[in-house]
Coordinates of C-alpha atoms in Angstrom, one line a residue:
M1 CA 39.5 33.1 22.1
N2 CA 36.9 30.5 21.5
V3 CA 33.4 32.1 21.7
L4 CA 31.4 29.0 20.7
P5 CA 31.1 27.6 24.3
Q6 CA 30.0 31.1 25.5
A7 CA 27.4 31.4 22.8
L8 CA 25.9 28.0 23.6
D9 CA 25.3 28.7 27.2
A10 CA 22.2 27.5 29.0
G11 CA 20.2 30.6 28.3
N12 CA 20.8 30.4 24.5
L13 CA 20.0 26.7 24.5
R14 CA 16.7 27.5 26.2
Q15 CA 15.9 30.1 23.6
I16 CA 16.7 27.8 20.8
A17 CA 14.4 25.1 22.4
Q18 CA 11.6 27.6 22.8
S19 CA 11.9 28.8 19.2
A20 CA 11.9 25.2 18.0
Y21 CA 8.8 24.4 20.1
R22 CA 7.0 27.5 18.7
L23 CA 8.0 26.5 15.2
R24 CA 6.8 23.0 15.7
Q25 CA 3.5 24.2 17.1
A26 CA 3.0 26.5 14.1
R27 CA 3.8 23.7 11.8
A28 CA 1.3 21.3 13.5
T29 CA -1.4 23.9 13.3
M30 CA -0.7 24.5 9.7
I31 CA -0.9 20.7 9.0
V32 CA -4.3 20.5 10.7
I33 CA -5.6 23.4 8.7
I34 CA -4.4 21.9 5.4
A35 CA -5.9 18.5 6.5
C36 CA -9.3 20.2 7.1
A37 CA -9.1 21.7 3.6
V38 CA -8.2 18.3 2.2
G39 CA -11.2 16.8 4.0
V40 CA -13.6 19.4 2.5
I41 CA -12.3 18.8 -1.0
A42 CA -12.4 15.0 -0.5
G43 CA -16.0 15.2 0.8
A44 CA -17.0 17.3 -2.2
L45 CA -15.4 15.0 -4.7
V46 CA -16.9 11.9 -3.1
T47 CA -20.3 13.6 -3.3
G48 CA -19.9 14.4 -6.9
M49 CA -18.7 10.9 -7.9
S50 CA -21.5 9.2 -6.0
W51 CA -24.2 11.4 -7.5
L52 CA -22.8 10.9 -11.0
V53 CA -22.7 7.1 -10.7
Q54 CA -26.2 7.0 -9.2
A55 CA -27.4 9.2 -12.0
M56 CA -25.9 6.8 -14.5
H57 CA -27.7 3.9 -12.8
W58 CA -31.0 5.8 -13.1
L59 CA -30.4 6.6 -16.7
L60 CA -28.9 3.4 -18.0
F61 CA -31.0 0.9 -16.1
D62 CA -34.3 2.9 -16.0
L63 CA -34.5 3.0 -12.2
P64 CA -37.1 4.9 -10.3
T65 CA -35.7 8.0 -8.7
G66 CA -33.9 7.2 -5.5
A67 CA -33.7 3.5 -6.1
R68 CA -30.5 1.5 -5.8
L69 CA -29.4 -0.7 -8.7
S70 CA -28.4 -3.7 -6.6
A71 CA -31.6 -3.5 -4.6
M72 CA -33.7 -4.3 -7.7
F73 CA -35.3 -7.8 -7.9
S74 CA -34.9 -8.0 -11.7
L75 CA -33.8 -5.9 -14.6
S76 CA -36.5 -3.7 -16.2
H77 CA -35.7 -5.2 -19.6
P78 CA -33.4 -8.0 -20.7
T79 CA -31.5 -5.6 -23.0
Q80 CA -30.1 -3.9 -19.9
A81 CA -27.8 -6.9 -19.5
L82 CA -25.8 -5.3 -22.3
V83 CA -25.0 -2.2 -20.3
P84 CA -21.9 -3.7 -18.5
A85 CA -20.6 -4.8 -21.9
V86 CA -20.9 -1.3 -23.1
G87 CA -19.0 -0.1 -20.1
G88 CA -16.4 -2.8 -20.9
A89 CA -16.0 -1.4 -24.4
L90 CA -15.4 2.1 -23.0
M91 CA -12.8 0.7 -20.6
G92 CA -11.1 -1.0 -23.5
L93 CA -11.0 2.3 -25.4
S94 CA -9.4 3.9 -22.4
I95 CA -6.8 1.1 -22.3
L96 CA -6.0 1.7 -25.9
Y97 CA -5.6 5.4 -25.3
L98 CA -3.3 5.0 -22.3
R99 CA -1.2 2.4 -24.2
R100 CA -0.9 4.7 -27.2
Y101 CA 0.4 7.6 -25.2
R102 CA 2.5 5.3 -22.9
F103 CA 0.9 6.2 -19.6
R104 CA 2.5 4.3 -16.7
A105 CA 0.4 2.2 -14.3
P106 CA -1.3 4.5 -11.8
I107 CA 0.2 4.7 -8.3
D108 CA -2.4 4.3 -5.5
P109 CA -2.1 5.8 -2.0
I110 CA -0.7 2.7 -0.4
E111 CA 2.1 2.3 -3.0
A112 CA 2.7 6.1 -3.0
N113 CA 3.3 6.2 0.8
A114 CA 5.3 2.9 0.9
L115 CA 7.7 3.7 -2.0
H116 CA 7.4 7.2 -3.2
G117 CA 7.2 9.4 -0.1
G118 CA 3.5 10.2 -0.8
R119 CA 4.1 11.5 -4.3
M120 CA 1.0 10.9 -6.5
S121 CA 0.3 12.1 -10.0
L122 CA -2.8 14.3 -10.6
T123 CA -3.0 12.6 -14.1
D124 CA -3.2 9.2 -12.4
T125 CA -5.8 10.5 -10.0
F126 CA -8.1 11.7 -12.8
I127 CA -7.6 8.5 -14.8
V128 CA -8.4 6.2 -11.9
G129 CA -11.4 8.4 -10.9
L130 CA -12.9 8.4 -14.4
Q131 CA -12.3 4.7 -15.0
T132 CA -13.9 3.8 -11.6
I133 CA -17.0 6.0 -12.5
V134 CA -17.3 4.2 -15.8
S135 CA -16.9 0.8 -14.3
S136 CA -19.3 1.2 -11.5
G137 CA -21.7 3.4 -13.4
F138 CA -22.2 0.8 -16.1
G139 CA -22.8 -1.9 -13.6
A140 CA -19.5 -3.8 -13.2
S141 CA -19.3 -5.6 -9.9
V142 CA -16.7 -3.2 -8.3
G143 CA -16.8 -0.6 -5.7
L144 CA -16.2 3.2 -5.8
E145 CA -14.0 3.3 -2.7
A146 CA -10.8 2.8 -4.7
G147 CA -11.7 5.8 -6.8
Y148 CA -12.7 7.8 -3.7
T149 CA -9.4 7.2 -2.0
Q150 CA -7.4 7.8 -5.2
V151 CA -8.9 11.3 -5.8
G152 CA -8.8 12.3 -2.1
S153 CA -5.2 11.2 -1.7
G154 CA -4.1 12.5 -5.1
I155 CA -5.4 16.0 -4.4
A156 CA -3.8 15.9 -0.9
S157 CA -0.5 14.9 -2.4
W158 CA -0.6 17.6 -5.0
A159 CA -1.4 20.2 -2.4
A160 CA 1.3 19.1 0.0
R161 CA 4.0 19.1 -2.7
T162 CA 2.8 22.5 -4.0
L163 CA 3.3 23.9 -0.6
G164 CA 6.7 22.4 -0.4
L165 CA 6.1 20.3 2.7
R166 CA 8.5 17.6 3.8
R167 CA 8.3 13.9 3.0
S168 CA 6.6 12.9 6.3
D169 CA 4.0 15.6 6.0
V170 CA 3.2 14.6 2.4
R171 CA 2.7 11.0 3.5
L172 CA 0.5 12.2 6.4
L173 CA -1.7 14.3 4.1
V174 CA -2.1 11.5 1.6
G175 CA -3.5 9.5 4.6
C176 CA -5.8 12.4 5.4
G177 CA -7.1 12.4 1.9
S178 CA -8.0 8.7 2.1
A179 CA -9.5 9.1 5.5
G180 CA -11.7 11.9 4.3
A181 CA -12.8 9.9 1.3
I182 CA -13.9 6.9 3.3
G183 CA -15.4 9.0 6.1
A184 CA -17.5 10.9 3.5
A185 CA -18.5 7.7 1.7
F186 CA -19.9 5.9 4.8
G187 CA -20.8 8.9 7.0
A188 CA -18.4 7.4 9.5
P189 CA -15.5 9.6 10.4
L190 CA -13.8 7.2 12.8
T191 CA -13.9 4.5 10.2
G192 CA -12.3 6.9 7.7
A193 CA -9.7 8.0 10.2
F194 CA -8.5 4.5 11.0
Y195 CA -8.6 3.6 7.3
G196 CA -6.1 6.3 6.9
F197 CA -4.0 5.1 9.8
E198 CA -4.0 1.4 9.1
L199 CA -4.0 1.2 5.4
V200 CA -2.5 4.4 3.9
I201 CA -0.2 5.9 6.6
G202 CA 0.8 2.4 7.8
V203 CA 1.0 3.3 11.5
Y204 CA -1.0 4.9 14.3
S205 CA 0.8 7.8 15.9
V206 CA -0.5 10.3 18.5
A207 CA 1.2 13.1 16.5
N208 CA -1.0 12.2 13.5
V209 CA -4.4 11.9 15.3
A210 CA -5.4 15.6 15.0
P211 CA -5.0 16.1 11.2
V212 CA -6.4 12.7 10.2
L213 CA -9.4 13.0 12.4
A214 CA -9.9 16.6 11.3
A215 CA -9.9 15.5 7.6
A216 CA -12.3 12.7 8.2
L217 CA -14.7 14.9 10.2
C218 CA -14.6 17.7 7.7
A219 CA -15.1 15.3 4.8
S220 CA -18.1 13.6 6.4
L221 CA -19.7 17.0 7.3
T222 CA -19.1 18.3 3.8
A223 CA -20.7 15.3 2.2
T224 CA -23.7 15.6 4.5
L225 CA -24.2 19.3 3.8
L226 CA -24.0 18.7 0.1
G227 CA -26.6 16.0 0.3
A228 CA -24.3 13.1 -0.7
I229 CA -25.8 9.7 -1.3
Q230 CA -24.0 8.2 1.6
F231 CA -24.3 4.5 2.4
P232 CA -24.2 4.1 6.1
I233 CA -24.6 0.4 7.1
E234 CA -27.7 0.5 9.3
V235 CA -27.7 -2.5 11.6
G236 CA -30.4 -1.3 14.1
A237 CA -30.5 -2.1 17.8
P238 CA -28.8 -5.5 18.2
S239 CA -30.0 -8.1 20.6
P240 CA -27.9 -9.1 23.6
I241 CA -25.1 -11.5 22.9
P242 CA -25.1 -14.5 25.3
P243 CA -21.6 -15.7 26.4
T244 CA -22.2 -19.0 24.6
H245 CA -22.3 -17.2 21.3
Y246 CA -18.8 -15.8 21.5
L247 CA -17.0 -18.9 20.4
P248 CA -19.3 -19.4 17.3
F249 CA -18.6 -15.8 16.3
I250 CA -14.9 -16.3 16.6
L251 CA -15.2 -19.4 14.5
L252 CA -17.1 -17.3 12.0
G253 CA -14.2 -14.9 11.9
L254 CA -11.8 -17.8 11.3
A255 CA -14.0 -19.1 8.4
A256 CA -14.4 -15.6 7.0
G257 CA -10.6 -15.4 6.8
G258 CA -10.6 -18.5 4.7
V259 CA -13.3 -16.9 2.4
S260 CA -11.1 -13.8 2.1
I261 CA -8.2 -16.0 0.8
V262 CA -10.4 -17.8 -1.6
M263 CA -11.8 -14.6 -3.0
M264 CA -8.3 -13.1 -3.5
R265 CA -7.1 -16.3 -5.2
L266 CA -10.2 -16.4 -7.4
V267 CA -9.6 -12.8 -8.6
T268 CA -6.0 -13.7 -9.5
L269 CA -7.0 -16.9 -11.2
T270 CA -9.6 -15.1 -13.2
E271 CA -7.1 -12.5 -14.2
E272 CA -4.6 -15.2 -15.3
L273 CA -7.4 -16.9 -17.3
F274 CA -8.1 -13.8 -19.2
K275 CA -4.4 -13.3 -19.9
R276 CA -4.1 -16.9 -21.2
I277 CA -6.8 -16.2 -23.8
S278 CA -5.1 -14.8 -26.9
I279 CA -7.2 -11.6 -26.9
D280 CA -5.9 -8.1 -26.5
A281 CA -6.2 -6.5 -23.0
S282 CA -8.4 -3.8 -24.5
L283 CA -11.1 -6.5 -25.4
R284 CA -11.1 -8.2 -22.0
P285 CA -13.3 -5.7 -20.2
L286 CA -15.9 -6.2 -23.0
M287 CA -15.8 -10.0 -22.3
G288 CA -16.0 -9.4 -18.6
G289 CA -19.0 -7.1 -19.1
C290 CA -20.8 -9.7 -21.1
V291 CA -20.3 -12.3 -18.2
V292 CA -21.5 -9.8 -15.6
G293 CA -24.6 -9.0 -17.8
I294 CA -25.5 -12.6 -18.0
L295 CA -25.3 -12.9 -14.2
A296 CA -27.4 -9.8 -13.8
L297 CA -30.2 -11.6 -15.7
V298 CA -30.3 -14.0 -12.7
T299 CA -30.2 -11.1 -10.2
P300 CA -29.2 -7.5 -10.4
Q301 CA -27.8 -7.7 -6.9
V302 CA -24.5 -8.7 -8.5
L303 CA -24.2 -5.3 -10.2
S304 CA -22.1 -2.4 -9.1
S305 CA -20.7 -2.4 -5.5
G306 CA -23.9 -3.8 -3.8
H307 CA -24.9 -1.0 -1.4
G308 CA -28.6 -1.5 -2.0
A309 CA -28.3 -5.3 -1.9
L310 CA -26.5 -5.1 1.4
H311 CA -29.2 -2.9 3.0
R312 CA -31.8 -5.3 1.8
E313 CA -30.0 -8.4 3.1
L314 CA -29.5 -6.8 6.5
A315 CA -33.2 -5.9 6.7
M316 CA -34.7 -9.2 5.5
N317 CA -34.2 -12.9 6.1
Y318 CA -34.1 -15.0 2.9
G319 CA -33.8 -18.8 2.7
F320 CA -30.5 -20.6 2.7
T321 CA -30.6 -21.4 -1.0
V322 CA -31.2 -17.8 -2.1
I323 CA -28.4 -16.5 0.1
A324 CA -25.9 -19.2 -1.0
E325 CA -26.8 -18.6 -4.7
L326 CA -26.4 -14.8 -4.4
F327 CA -23.1 -15.3 -2.5
L328 CA -21.6 -17.4 -5.4
L329 CA -23.0 -15.1 -8.1
K330 CA -21.6 -12.0 -6.4
L331 CA -18.2 -13.7 -5.8
L332 CA -18.0 -14.7 -9.5
A333 CA -19.2 -11.3 -10.7
S334 CA -16.6 -9.4 -8.7
A335 CA -13.8 -11.8 -9.7
V336 CA -14.7 -11.4 -13.4
S337 CA -15.0 -7.6 -13.2
I338 CA -11.6 -7.1 -11.6
G339 CA -9.9 -9.9 -13.5
S340 CA -11.1 -8.6 -16.9
G341 CA -9.7 -5.1 -16.4
F342 CA -12.5 -3.0 -14.9
R343 CA -11.3 -0.3 -12.5
G344 CA -12.4 -0.5 -8.9
G345 CA -11.9 -2.2 -5.6
L346 CA -13.4 -4.9 -3.4
F347 CA -14.1 -2.8 -0.3
F348 CA -17.8 -2.8 -0.4
A349 CA -18.1 -6.1 -2.3
S350 CA -16.2 -7.7 0.6
L351 CA -18.7 -6.2 3.0
F352 CA -21.6 -7.6 1.0
L353 CA -20.1 -11.0 0.6
G354 CA -19.2 -11.1 4.3
A355 CA -22.8 -10.3 5.3
L356 CA -24.1 -13.1 3.1
F357 CA -21.5 -15.5 4.4
G358 CA -22.4 -14.6 8.0
K359 CA -26.1 -15.5 7.3
I360 CA -25.0 -18.8 5.7
F361 CA -22.9 -19.5 8.8
A362 CA -25.9 -18.8 11.1
V363 CA -28.1 -21.2 9.1
A364 CA -25.3 -23.9 9.2
T365 CA -24.9 -23.4 12.9
A366 CA -28.6 -23.9 13.5
V367 CA -28.5 -27.1 11.6
A368 CA -25.4 -28.4 13.3
A369 CA -26.5 -27.3 16.8
P370 CA -30.2 -26.7 17.0
S371 CA -30.0 -25.5 20.6
L372 CA -27.6 -22.7 19.6
T373 CA -29.6 -20.1 17.8
I374 CA -27.4 -17.2 16.4
D375 CA -29.1 -14.0 15.4
P376 CA -28.6 -13.9 11.5
T377 CA -28.2 -10.1 11.6
M378 CA -25.5 -10.2 14.2
A379 CA -23.8 -13.0 12.2
A380 CA -24.1 -10.9 9.1
V381 CA -22.3 -8.0 10.8
V382 CA -19.5 -10.2 12.1
G383 CA -19.1 -11.9 8.8
M384 CA -19.2 -8.6 6.9
T385 CA -16.4 -7.1 8.9
S386 CA -14.3 -10.3 9.1
V387 CA -14.3 -10.9 5.3
A388 CA -13.6 -7.2 4.7
V389 CA -10.6 -7.3 7.2
G390 CA -9.1 -10.3 5.4
I391 CA -9.4 -8.7 1.9
V392 CA -9.0 -5.0 2.6
G393 CA -7.0 -5.1 5.9
G394 CA -7.5 -2.8 8.9
P395 CA -9.1 -4.6 11.8
L396 CA -9.7 -1.4 13.7
T397 CA -11.2 0.2 10.6
M398 CA -13.8 -2.5 10.3
T399 CA -14.4 -2.5 14.1
F400 CA -15.2 1.2 14.1
L401 CA -17.4 0.6 11.1
A402 CA -19.5 -1.8 13.1
L403 CA -19.5 0.6 16.1
E404 CA -20.6 3.6 14.1
S405 CA -23.2 1.5 12.4
S406 CA -24.7 -0.2 15.4
G407 CA -23.7 2.0 18.4
D408 CA -23.3 -1.2 20.4
L409 CA -20.0 -1.8 22.3
T410 CA -20.8 -5.4 23.0
L411 CA -21.2 -6.2 19.4
T412 CA -18.1 -4.1 18.6
G413 CA -16.1 -6.3 21.0
V414 CA -17.2 -9.5 19.2
V415 CA -16.5 -7.9 15.9
L416 CA -12.9 -7.0 17.0
A417 CA -12.3 -10.5 18.3
A418 CA -13.5 -12.1 15.0
A419 CA -11.6 -9.5 12.9
I420 CA -8.3 -10.3 14.8
V421 CA -8.8 -14.0 14.1
S422 CA -9.5 -13.4 10.5
T423 CA -6.4 -11.1 10.2
V424 CA -4.1 -13.6 11.8
L425 CA -5.3 -16.4 9.5
V426 CA -4.9 -14.3 6.4
R427 CA -1.5 -13.1 7.5
E428 CA -0.1 -16.5 8.4
A429 CA -1.7 -18.5 5.5
F430 CA -1.6 -15.9 2.8
G431 CA 0.5 -13.0 3.9
Y432 CA -1.2 -10.2 2.0
S433 CA -4.3 -8.0 1.7
F434 CA -5.8 -7.7 -1.7
S435 CA -4.0 -4.5 -2.6
T436 CA -0.6 -5.7 -1.4
W437 CA -1.2 -9.1 -3.0
R438 CA -1.5 -7.3 -6.4
F439 CA 1.8 -5.5 -5.7
H440 CA 3.3 -8.9 -5.0
L441 CA 2.1 -10.2 -8.4
R442 CA 3.8 -7.2 -10.0
G443 CA 7.1 -8.1 -8.3
E444 CA 6.9 -5.6 -5.4
T445 CA 7.8 -6.6 -1.9
I446 CA 5.7 -4.2 0.1
R447 CA 3.1 -5.6 2.5
S448 CA 1.7 -2.3 3.9
A449 CA 2.0 1.4 3.5
H450 CA 4.9 1.6 6.0
D451 CA 7.5 3.8 4.5
I452 CA 10.3 1.8 2.9
G453 CA 10.9 4.2 0.0
W454 CA 13.8 5.8 1.8
M455 CA 15.6 2.5 1.8
R456 CA 15.3 2.3 -2.0
S457 CA 16.5 5.9 -2.4
L458 CA 19.5 5.2 -0.1
T459 CA 21.6 3.6 -2.8
V460 CA 25.2 2.6 -3.1
G461 CA 25.7 5.5 -5.5
T462 CA 24.8 8.0 -2.9
M463 CA 27.0 6.5 -0.2
M464 CA 30.2 5.4 -2.0
R465 CA 33.6 7.1 -2.1
S466 CA 34.8 8.0 -5.5
D467 CA 38.4 8.7 -4.4
I468 CA 39.7 5.2 -5.1
R469 CA 43.2 4.0 -5.5
T470 CA 43.7 1.4 -8.2
V471 CA 46.7 -0.6 -9.4
D472 CA 47.4 -2.8 -12.4
A473 CA 46.8 -6.5 -11.4
E474 CA 50.0 -7.3 -13.3
M475 CA 52.1 -5.1 -11.0
T476 CA 54.8 -7.1 -9.2
L477 CA 54.9 -7.5 -5.4
E478 CA 58.2 -5.6 -5.3
A479 CA 56.8 -2.6 -7.1
F480 CA 53.6 -2.7 -5.0
E481 CA 55.6 -2.7 -1.8
K482 CA 57.5 0.4 -2.9
E483 CA 54.4 2.3 -3.9
F484 CA 52.3 1.2 -0.9
P485 CA 54.4 0.8 2.2
L486 CA 52.8 -0.9 5.1
G487 CA 50.5 1.5 6.9
S488 CA 50.1 3.9 4.0
T489 CA 46.6 2.6 3.1
Q490 CA 44.4 -0.3 4.0
R491 CA 43.0 -1.4 0.7
V492 CA 43.8 -1.0 -3.0
V493 CA 41.6 -2.1 -6.0
A494 CA 43.3 -4.3 -8.6
V495 CA 42.2 -3.7 -12.2
D496 CA 43.3 -5.2 -15.5
E497 CA 44.7 -3.4 -18.6
H498 CA 41.1 -2.3 -19.6
K499 CA 40.5 -0.8 -16.1
R500 CA 38.1 -3.6 -15.2
Y501 CA 37.8 -4.9 -11.7
V502 CA 40.0 -7.8 -10.8
G503 CA 39.8 -7.9 -7.0
M504 CA 40.5 -6.2 -3.7
L505 CA 44.1 -6.1 -2.3
I506 CA 44.3 -5.9 1.5
V507 CA 47.7 -4.2 2.1
A508 CA 48.4 -5.7 5.5
D509 CA 47.4 -9.2 4.4
L510 CA 49.6 -8.8 1.4
Y511 CA 52.6 -8.2 3.7
A512 CA 51.7 -10.7 6.3
E513 CA 50.5 -13.6 4.2
R514 CA 53.2 -13.4 1.5
P515 CA 55.1 -16.8 1.5
D516 CA 58.8 -16.5 2.0
E517 CA 59.5 -18.3 -1.3
A518 CA 57.3 -15.9 -3.2
S519 CA 59.2 -14.0 -5.7
G520 CA 59.1 -10.2 -5.8
T521 CA 58.2 -10.5 -9.4
A522 CA 54.9 -12.3 -8.7
S523 CA 51.8 -10.2 -9.7
V524 CA 49.6 -8.8 -7.1
G525 CA 46.5 -10.0 -8.9
S526 CA 47.1 -13.5 -7.6
F527 CA 46.5 -12.1 -4.1
A528 CA 43.3 -10.3 -4.9
K529 CA 40.2 -11.1 -2.8
Y530 CA 36.4 -10.8 -3.4
Q531 CA 36.8 -11.1 -7.2
D532 CA 33.2 -12.1 -7.6
T533 CA 31.6 -9.7 -5.1
V534 CA 31.0 -6.2 -6.2
L535 CA 28.4 -3.5 -5.8
V536 CA 26.7 -1.4 -8.4
P537 CA 25.5 2.2 -7.8
S538 CA 21.8 1.3 -8.2
M539 CA 21.8 -1.2 -5.3
N540 CA 19.8 -0.1 -2.3
V541 CA 21.0 -0.3 1.3
K542 CA 19.4 -3.7 1.9
S543 CA 21.0 -5.4 -1.1
A544 CA 24.3 -3.9 -0.3
A545 CA 24.2 -5.1 3.3
D546 CA 23.4 -8.6 2.0
A547 CA 26.4 -8.4 -0.3
F548 CA 28.7 -7.4 2.6
A549 CA 27.3 -10.3 4.7
R550 CA 28.0 -12.8 2.0
A551 CA 31.5 -11.6 1.3
G552 CA 32.5 -11.1 4.9
S553 CA 34.4 -8.0 3.8
E554 CA 34.6 -4.6 5.4
E555 CA 34.9 -2.8 2.1
L556 CA 33.7 -3.6 -1.4
A557 CA 34.3 -2.1 -4.8
V558 CA 31.6 -0.3 -6.8
V559 CA 31.5 -1.0 -10.5
A560 CA 29.5 1.0 -13.1
D561 CA 27.8 -2.2 -14.3
L562 CA 28.2 -6.0 -14.0
T563 CA 29.2 -6.4 -17.6
E564 CA 32.1 -3.9 -18.0
R565 CA 33.0 -4.0 -14.3
R566 CA 34.6 -0.6 -14.5
V567 CA 35.5 0.6 -11.0
V568 CA 33.8 3.8 -9.9
G569 CA 34.0 3.8 -6.2
L570 CA 34.3 2.1 -2.8
L571 CA 31.9 1.6 0.0
T572 CA 32.7 0.5 3.6
E573 CA 30.3 -1.6 5.6
S574 CA 30.6 0.7 8.6
H575 CA 29.6 3.8 6.6
L576 CA 26.7 1.9 5.1
M577 CA 25.4 0.8 8.5
R578 CA 25.8 4.3 9.9
R579 CA 23.8 5.9 7.1
Y580 CA 21.2 3.2 7.5
A581 CA 20.9 3.9 11.2
E582 CA 20.7 7.6 10.6
E583 CA 17.8 7.2 8.1
L584 CA 16.1 4.7 10.3
E585 CA 16.2 7.1 13.3
K586 CA 14.9 9.9 11.1
A587 CA 12.0 7.8 9.9
S588 CA 11.2 6.8 13.5
R589 CA 11.1 10.5 14.5
D590 CA 8.8 11.3 11.6
I591 CA 6.4 8.6 12.7
S592 CA 6.4 9.8 16.4
G593 CA 6.4 13.5 15.5
E594 CA 9.4 13.9 17.7
S595 CA 11.5 17.1 17.4
L596 CA 13.8 19.3 19.4
G597 CA 10.9 21.3 20.6
S598 CA 8.9 18.3 21.7
V599 CA 11.9 16.9 23.6
M600 CA 12.9 20.1 25.4
G601 CA 9.4 21.5 25.9
P602 CA 8.2 25.1 25.8
G603 CA 10.3 26.1 28.8

């Protein structure tokens, strides 16, 4: 008597669905609680890092209490121009230390979520955090945001893996850590949340809204309660935007996309220039610090990330020459800092450069069309977000930054339109944001944080069959037909006397295509196919699919390596595509948060 159909009646299925729904609800609640804790920790860490860097500025540059380094009109003493060089020397010592103990290159949140299922090292987290503090604290023209997101995401990844959460939840909490860090840094939880969605998680999903927003809100509130030195971008009440100004602002977004490409190219060229100089990598930050110090003698606004300078530029209107000069100096300082080996990012530097470019555009528009007067502050906001979108990515992130800074929906609409234009130009003409461009230079193929790591882990070695049938390629046709009658098997692998791969024997074809005059003493090796097409166990699913497409075969042999060509297994194209489809469906369910409980409901 078969009891299985009776056990799986409608009532039992409903109970299973209800249990699955309750389990899913409990899991969702747990993830939100963990996300809140991650947000609190990220907010506290951002507060500590910002206070430490600001204290270093006060001490090293003899600033008045509460003053911003980049808001100063000049250095207190010319010898302070040596401070970035000292920071470069410390960075060089850290490079020597990491090289001696063979530390790998740190994995940032985007790479972790794209390739490693959200796995990040706490060691990497502390190294990046400390190097970013040293770089920005000693005045290098880099931002702290890269350090903020690294520590927030690193702690989140460690917590998720310690609790034994599944891959999709680890990736989600890494995004929560980054969202909390940005939300705390700018006092802008929506900006932080969409930074997490667009740049670290790689996709917006309704199932992910609650934990990411919770983390960003908790981080922002924690930073505020701890008295963090937050840097909200205060635009003030914007003036109404006439319809005739929409087209110029969209053109500004297009030009800002071009500026983004130029900046990313300049950073790469500067890095290549330092590499061509026959000087050890540990000495390059010292050289870069000397260059930044020289530029600081012209204006300290090029130092550090530029928070104070941005506030000053938004509040005041300087002449065209002053703004253009500062734009070029900041662009050079940031490229030299990153290219020479200082640790940090271009998040806030891109905002500052974009604001300067927006004001340059406003002046140029007034000269070209005197009847069209564009508000320089509005142009600065549009330029700020458009350049940042091109370099950092995330059009909605920057749009919400403008919204939370100004509180004006009309301005936000203009910003979104310009950001989209900038994004399209950078994607079509360049193809990368700054972070993914640097992955490209390292030989990686990722263009976002979208999870492709499962494709790399789905290798030929995990999918192949090891129960293979082989024959000596010198076996005669007569002997082969006796051992493998028609219908006994489909394919046999031919190997030589050293067990190396010779080719694939299609049994049916061997019987059907054998010429009448062929002697039964002919060797089967002469009928072997796909001699030059094999797979190796380390191939991922994409590389294997490409090999099947080139060969036009339904089954390929797997060899241990391409030198010895020792056969270790077989893989069929149908099995490969089935496994790929299964993993793709699983990844889609993880993105949407779909499960048995969500499909069947609570009953």
